[in-house]
Coordinates of N, CA, C and O in Angstrom, one line a residue:
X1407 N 0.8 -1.2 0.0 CA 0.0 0.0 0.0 C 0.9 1.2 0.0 O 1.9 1.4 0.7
X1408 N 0.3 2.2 -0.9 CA 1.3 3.5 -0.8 C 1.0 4.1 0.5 O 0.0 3.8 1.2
X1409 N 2.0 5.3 0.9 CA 1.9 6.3 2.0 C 2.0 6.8 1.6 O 2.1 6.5 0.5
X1410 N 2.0 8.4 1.9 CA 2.7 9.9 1.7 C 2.2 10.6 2.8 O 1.0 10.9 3.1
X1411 N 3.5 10.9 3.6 CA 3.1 12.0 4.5 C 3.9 12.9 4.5 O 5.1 12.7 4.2
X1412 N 3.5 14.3 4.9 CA 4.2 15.9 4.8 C 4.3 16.3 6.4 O 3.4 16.1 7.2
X1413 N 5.1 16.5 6.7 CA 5.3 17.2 8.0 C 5.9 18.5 8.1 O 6.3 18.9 7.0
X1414 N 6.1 19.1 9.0 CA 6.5 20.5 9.3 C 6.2 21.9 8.5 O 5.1 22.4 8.3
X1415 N 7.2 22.5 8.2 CA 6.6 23.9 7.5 C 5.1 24.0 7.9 O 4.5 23.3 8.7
X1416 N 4.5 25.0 7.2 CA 4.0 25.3 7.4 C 2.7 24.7 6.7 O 2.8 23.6 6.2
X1417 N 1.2 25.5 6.5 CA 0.1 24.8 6.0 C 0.4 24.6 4.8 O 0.4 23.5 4.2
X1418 N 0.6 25.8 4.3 CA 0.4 26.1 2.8 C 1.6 25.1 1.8 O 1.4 24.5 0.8
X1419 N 2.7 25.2 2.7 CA 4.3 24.6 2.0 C 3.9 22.9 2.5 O 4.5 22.1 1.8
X1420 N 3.2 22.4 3.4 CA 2.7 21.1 3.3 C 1.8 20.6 2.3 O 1.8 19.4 1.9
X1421 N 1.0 21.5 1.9 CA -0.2 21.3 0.9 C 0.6 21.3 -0.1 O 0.5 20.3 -0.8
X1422 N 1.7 22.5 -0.5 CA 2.4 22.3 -2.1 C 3.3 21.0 -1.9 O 3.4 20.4 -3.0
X1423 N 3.8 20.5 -1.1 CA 4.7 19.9 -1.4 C 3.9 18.1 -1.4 O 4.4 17.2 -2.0
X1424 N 2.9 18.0 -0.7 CA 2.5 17.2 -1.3 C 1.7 17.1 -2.5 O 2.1 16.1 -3.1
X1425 N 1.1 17.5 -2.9 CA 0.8 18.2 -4.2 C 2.1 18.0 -5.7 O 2.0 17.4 -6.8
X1426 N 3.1 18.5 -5.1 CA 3.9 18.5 -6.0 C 4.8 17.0 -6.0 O 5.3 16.5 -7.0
X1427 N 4.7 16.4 -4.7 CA 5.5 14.8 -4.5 C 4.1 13.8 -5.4 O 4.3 12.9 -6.2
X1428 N 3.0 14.1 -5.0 CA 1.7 12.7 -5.8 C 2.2 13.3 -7.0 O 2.8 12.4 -7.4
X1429 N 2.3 14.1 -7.7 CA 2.5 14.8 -9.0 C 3.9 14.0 -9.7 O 3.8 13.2 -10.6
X1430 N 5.1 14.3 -8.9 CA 6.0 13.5 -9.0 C 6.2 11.8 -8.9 O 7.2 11.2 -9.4
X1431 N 5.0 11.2 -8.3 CA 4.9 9.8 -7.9 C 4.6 9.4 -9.1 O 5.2 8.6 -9.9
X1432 N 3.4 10.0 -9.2 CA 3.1 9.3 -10.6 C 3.4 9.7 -11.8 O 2.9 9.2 -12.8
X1433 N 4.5 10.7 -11.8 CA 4.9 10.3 -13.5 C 6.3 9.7 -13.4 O 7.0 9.5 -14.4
X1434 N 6.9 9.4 -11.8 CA 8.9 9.0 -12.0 C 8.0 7.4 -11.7 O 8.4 6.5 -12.4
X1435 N 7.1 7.2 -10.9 CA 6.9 5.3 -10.7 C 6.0 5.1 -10.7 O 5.6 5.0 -9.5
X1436 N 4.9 4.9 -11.8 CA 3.3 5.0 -11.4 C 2.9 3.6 -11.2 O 1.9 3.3 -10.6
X1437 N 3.7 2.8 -11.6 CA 3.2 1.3 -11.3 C 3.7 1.1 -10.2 O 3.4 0.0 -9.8
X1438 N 4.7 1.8 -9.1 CA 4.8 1.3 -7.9 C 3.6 1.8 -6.7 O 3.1 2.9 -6.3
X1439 N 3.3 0.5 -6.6 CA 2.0 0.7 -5.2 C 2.5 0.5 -3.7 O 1.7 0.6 -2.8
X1440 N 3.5 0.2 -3.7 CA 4.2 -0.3 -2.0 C 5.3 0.6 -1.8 O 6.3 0.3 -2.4
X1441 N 5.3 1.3 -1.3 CA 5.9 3.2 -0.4 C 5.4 3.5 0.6 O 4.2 3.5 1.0
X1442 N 6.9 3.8 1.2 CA 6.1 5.0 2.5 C 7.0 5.5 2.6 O 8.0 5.0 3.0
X1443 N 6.6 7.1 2.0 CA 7.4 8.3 2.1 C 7.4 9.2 3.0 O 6.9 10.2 2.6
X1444 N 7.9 9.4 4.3 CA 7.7 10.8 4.6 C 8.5 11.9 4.4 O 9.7 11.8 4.3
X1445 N 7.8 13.2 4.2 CA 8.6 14.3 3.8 C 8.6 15.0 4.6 O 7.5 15.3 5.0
X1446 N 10.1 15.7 5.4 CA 9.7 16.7 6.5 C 10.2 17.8 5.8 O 10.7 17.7 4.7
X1447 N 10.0 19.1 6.5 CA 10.3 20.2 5.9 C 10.9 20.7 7.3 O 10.4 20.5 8.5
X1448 N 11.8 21.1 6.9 CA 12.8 21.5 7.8 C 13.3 23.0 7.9 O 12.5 23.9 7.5
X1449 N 14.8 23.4 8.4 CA 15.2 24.3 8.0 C 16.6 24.3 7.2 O 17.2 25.2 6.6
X1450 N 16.9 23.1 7.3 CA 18.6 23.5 6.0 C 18.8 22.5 5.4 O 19.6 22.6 4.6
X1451 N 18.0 20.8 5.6 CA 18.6 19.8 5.2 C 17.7 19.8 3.9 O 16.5 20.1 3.8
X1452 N 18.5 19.4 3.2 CA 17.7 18.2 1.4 C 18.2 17.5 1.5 O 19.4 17.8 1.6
X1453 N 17.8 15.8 1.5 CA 18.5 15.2 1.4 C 17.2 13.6 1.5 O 16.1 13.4 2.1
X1454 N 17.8 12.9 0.8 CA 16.6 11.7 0.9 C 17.8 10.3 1.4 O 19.0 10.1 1.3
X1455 N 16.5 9.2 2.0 CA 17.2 7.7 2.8 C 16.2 7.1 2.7 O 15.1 7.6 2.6
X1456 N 16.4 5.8 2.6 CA 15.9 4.7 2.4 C 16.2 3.6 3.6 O 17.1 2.8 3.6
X1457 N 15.2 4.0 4.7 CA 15.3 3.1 6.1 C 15.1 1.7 6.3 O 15.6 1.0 7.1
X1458 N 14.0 1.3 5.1 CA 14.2 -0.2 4.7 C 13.7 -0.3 3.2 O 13.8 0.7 2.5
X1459 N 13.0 -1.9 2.8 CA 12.6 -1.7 2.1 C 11.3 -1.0 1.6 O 10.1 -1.1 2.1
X1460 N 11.7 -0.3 0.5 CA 10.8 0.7 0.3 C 9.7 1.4 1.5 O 8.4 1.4 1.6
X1461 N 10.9 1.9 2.4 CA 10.6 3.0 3.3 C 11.6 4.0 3.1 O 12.8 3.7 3.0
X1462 N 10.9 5.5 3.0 CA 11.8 6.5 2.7 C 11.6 7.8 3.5 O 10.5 8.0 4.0
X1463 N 12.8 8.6 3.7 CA 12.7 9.8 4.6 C 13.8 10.5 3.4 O 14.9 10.3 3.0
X1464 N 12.4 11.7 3.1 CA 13.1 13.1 2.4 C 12.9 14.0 3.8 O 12.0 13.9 4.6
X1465 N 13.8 14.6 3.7 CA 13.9 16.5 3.9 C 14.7 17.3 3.2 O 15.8 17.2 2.7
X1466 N 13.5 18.3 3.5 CA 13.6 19.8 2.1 C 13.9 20.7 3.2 O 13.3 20.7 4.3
X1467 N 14.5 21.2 3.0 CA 14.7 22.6 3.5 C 13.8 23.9 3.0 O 14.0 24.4 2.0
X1468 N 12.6 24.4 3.9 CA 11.3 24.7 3.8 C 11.6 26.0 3.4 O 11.0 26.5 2.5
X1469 N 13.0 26.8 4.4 CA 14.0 28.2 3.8 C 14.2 28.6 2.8 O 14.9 29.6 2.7
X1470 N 13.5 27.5 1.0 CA 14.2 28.2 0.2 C 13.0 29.1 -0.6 O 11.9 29.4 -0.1
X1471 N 13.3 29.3 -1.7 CA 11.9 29.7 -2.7 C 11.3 29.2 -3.1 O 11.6 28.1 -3.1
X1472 N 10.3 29.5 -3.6 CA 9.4 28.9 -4.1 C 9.9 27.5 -5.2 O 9.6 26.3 -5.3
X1473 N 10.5 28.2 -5.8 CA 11.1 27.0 -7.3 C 11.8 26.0 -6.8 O 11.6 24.8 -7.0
X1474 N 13.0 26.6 -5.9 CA 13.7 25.9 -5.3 C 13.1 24.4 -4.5 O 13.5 23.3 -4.5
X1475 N 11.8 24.9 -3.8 CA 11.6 24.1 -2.8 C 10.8 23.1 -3.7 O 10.8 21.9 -3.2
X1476 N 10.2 23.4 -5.0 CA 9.6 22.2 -5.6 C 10.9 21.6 -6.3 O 10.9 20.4 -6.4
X1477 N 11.7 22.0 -6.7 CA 12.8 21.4 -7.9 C 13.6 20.4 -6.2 O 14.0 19.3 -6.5
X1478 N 13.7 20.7 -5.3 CA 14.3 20.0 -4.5 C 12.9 18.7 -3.9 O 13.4 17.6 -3.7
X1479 N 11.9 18.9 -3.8 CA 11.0 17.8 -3.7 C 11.0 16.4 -4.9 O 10.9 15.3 -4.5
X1480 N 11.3 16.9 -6.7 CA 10.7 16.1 -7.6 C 12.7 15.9 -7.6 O 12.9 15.4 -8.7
X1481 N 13.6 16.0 -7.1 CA 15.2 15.9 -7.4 C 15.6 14.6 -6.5 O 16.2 13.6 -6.8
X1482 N 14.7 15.0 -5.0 CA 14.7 14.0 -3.9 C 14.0 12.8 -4.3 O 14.4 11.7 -4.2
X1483 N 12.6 13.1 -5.0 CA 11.9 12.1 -5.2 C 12.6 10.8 -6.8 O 12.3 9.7 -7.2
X1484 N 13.3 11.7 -7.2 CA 13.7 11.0 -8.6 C 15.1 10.1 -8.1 O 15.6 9.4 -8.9
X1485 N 15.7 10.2 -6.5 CA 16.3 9.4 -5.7 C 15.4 8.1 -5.1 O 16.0 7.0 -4.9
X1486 N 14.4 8.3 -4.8 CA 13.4 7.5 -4.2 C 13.4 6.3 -5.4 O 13.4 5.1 -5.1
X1487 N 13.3 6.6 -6.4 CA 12.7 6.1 -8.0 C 14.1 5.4 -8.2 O 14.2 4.5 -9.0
X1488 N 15.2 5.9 -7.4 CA 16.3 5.4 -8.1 C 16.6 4.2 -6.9 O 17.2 3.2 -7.2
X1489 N 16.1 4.4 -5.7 CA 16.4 3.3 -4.6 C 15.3 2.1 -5.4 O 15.6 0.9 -5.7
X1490 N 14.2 2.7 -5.6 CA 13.4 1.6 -6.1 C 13.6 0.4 -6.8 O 13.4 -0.8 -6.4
X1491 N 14.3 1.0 -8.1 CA 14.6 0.4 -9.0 C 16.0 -0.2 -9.1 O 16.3 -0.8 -10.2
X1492 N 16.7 -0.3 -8.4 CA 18.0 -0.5 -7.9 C 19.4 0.4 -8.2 O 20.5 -0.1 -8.1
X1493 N 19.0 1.8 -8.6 CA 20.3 2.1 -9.3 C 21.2 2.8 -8.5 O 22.3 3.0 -8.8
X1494 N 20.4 3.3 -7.1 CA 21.2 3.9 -6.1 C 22.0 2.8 -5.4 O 22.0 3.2 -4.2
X1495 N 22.6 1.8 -5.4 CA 23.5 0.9 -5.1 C 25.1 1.6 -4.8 O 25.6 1.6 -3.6
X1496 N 25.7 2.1 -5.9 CA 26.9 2.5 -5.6 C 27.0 4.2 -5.5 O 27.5 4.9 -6.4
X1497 N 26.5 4.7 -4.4 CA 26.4 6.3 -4.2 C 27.3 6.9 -3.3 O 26.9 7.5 -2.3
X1498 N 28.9 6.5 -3.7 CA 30.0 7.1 -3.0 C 30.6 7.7 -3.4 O 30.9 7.4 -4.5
X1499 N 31.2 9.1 -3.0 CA 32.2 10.2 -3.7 C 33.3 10.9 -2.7 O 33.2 10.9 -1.5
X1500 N 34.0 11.3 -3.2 CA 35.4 11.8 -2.2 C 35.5 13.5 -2.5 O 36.3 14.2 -1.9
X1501 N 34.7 14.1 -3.3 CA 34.7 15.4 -3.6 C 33.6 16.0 -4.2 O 32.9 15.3 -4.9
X1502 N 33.3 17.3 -4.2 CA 31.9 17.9 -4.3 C 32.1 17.4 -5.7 O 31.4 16.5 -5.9
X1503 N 32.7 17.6 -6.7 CA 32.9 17.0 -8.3 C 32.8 16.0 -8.6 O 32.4 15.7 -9.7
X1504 N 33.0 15.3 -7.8 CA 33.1 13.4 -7.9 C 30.9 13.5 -7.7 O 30.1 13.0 -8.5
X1505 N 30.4 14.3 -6.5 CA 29.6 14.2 -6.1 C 28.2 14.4 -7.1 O 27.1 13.7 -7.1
X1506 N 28.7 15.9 -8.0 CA 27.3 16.7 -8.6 C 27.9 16.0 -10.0 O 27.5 16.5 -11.0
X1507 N 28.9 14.9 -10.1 CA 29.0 14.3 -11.7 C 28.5 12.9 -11.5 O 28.1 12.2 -12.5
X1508 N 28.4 12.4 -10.2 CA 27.7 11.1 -9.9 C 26.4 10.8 -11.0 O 25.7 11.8 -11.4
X1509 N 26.1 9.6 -11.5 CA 24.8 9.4 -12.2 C 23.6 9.8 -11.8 O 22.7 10.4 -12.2
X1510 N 23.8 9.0 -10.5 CA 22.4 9.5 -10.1 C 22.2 10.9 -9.5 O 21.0 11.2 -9.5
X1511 N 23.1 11.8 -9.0 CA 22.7 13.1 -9.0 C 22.9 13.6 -10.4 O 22.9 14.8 -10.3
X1512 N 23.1 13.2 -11.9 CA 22.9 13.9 -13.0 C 21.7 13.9 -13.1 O 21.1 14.9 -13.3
X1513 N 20.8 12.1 -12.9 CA 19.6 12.4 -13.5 C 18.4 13.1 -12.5 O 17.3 13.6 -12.9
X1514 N 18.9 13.1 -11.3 CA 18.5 13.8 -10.1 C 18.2 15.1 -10.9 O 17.9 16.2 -10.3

């Protein structure tokens, strides 16, 4: 069974961001029906994990703009898609270059 839950920020930045994550669900994995995502909104972290299988924790950092805060929701979420499917396997780097040329943060 899917989940999706939004936490923190505020009303409005919980309402977009889930909004903008079911938006993202179903066009990066629409045949996956077994997820549970939660998303917190925070104040400085982005960053997504995968606690078991297909259980996931994003946080967005709630502090940025408007564009920002959705392009960092569907960037996290296209990591989620990548745990899914197996390709987040080898996600190790030794420098911010090694890091933003990694695969999966290209297609991120």
């Amino acid at each position: 069974m899917s989940y999706l839950e939004v936490v923190g920020g505020n009303k409005n930045q919980r309402i977009l961001a889930e909004k903008a994550a079911t938006f993202a669900i179903n066009y990066l994995f629409p045949k996956i029906r077994k997820y549970d995502i939660l998303i917190q909104l925070g104040n400085n972290t982005t960053d997504c994990f995968e606690h078991d299988d297909r259980e996931y924790e994003i946080n967005i950092n709630r502090n940025v703009d408007h564009d920002d805060f959705i392009t960092a929701i569907f960037h996290e979420l296209v990591h989620v898609k990548q745990y899914i499917i197996g390709t987040m396997k080898d996600y190790t780097y030794n420098s911010w270059d090694e890091y933003i040329n990694h695969p999966c943060e290209i297609e991120a």
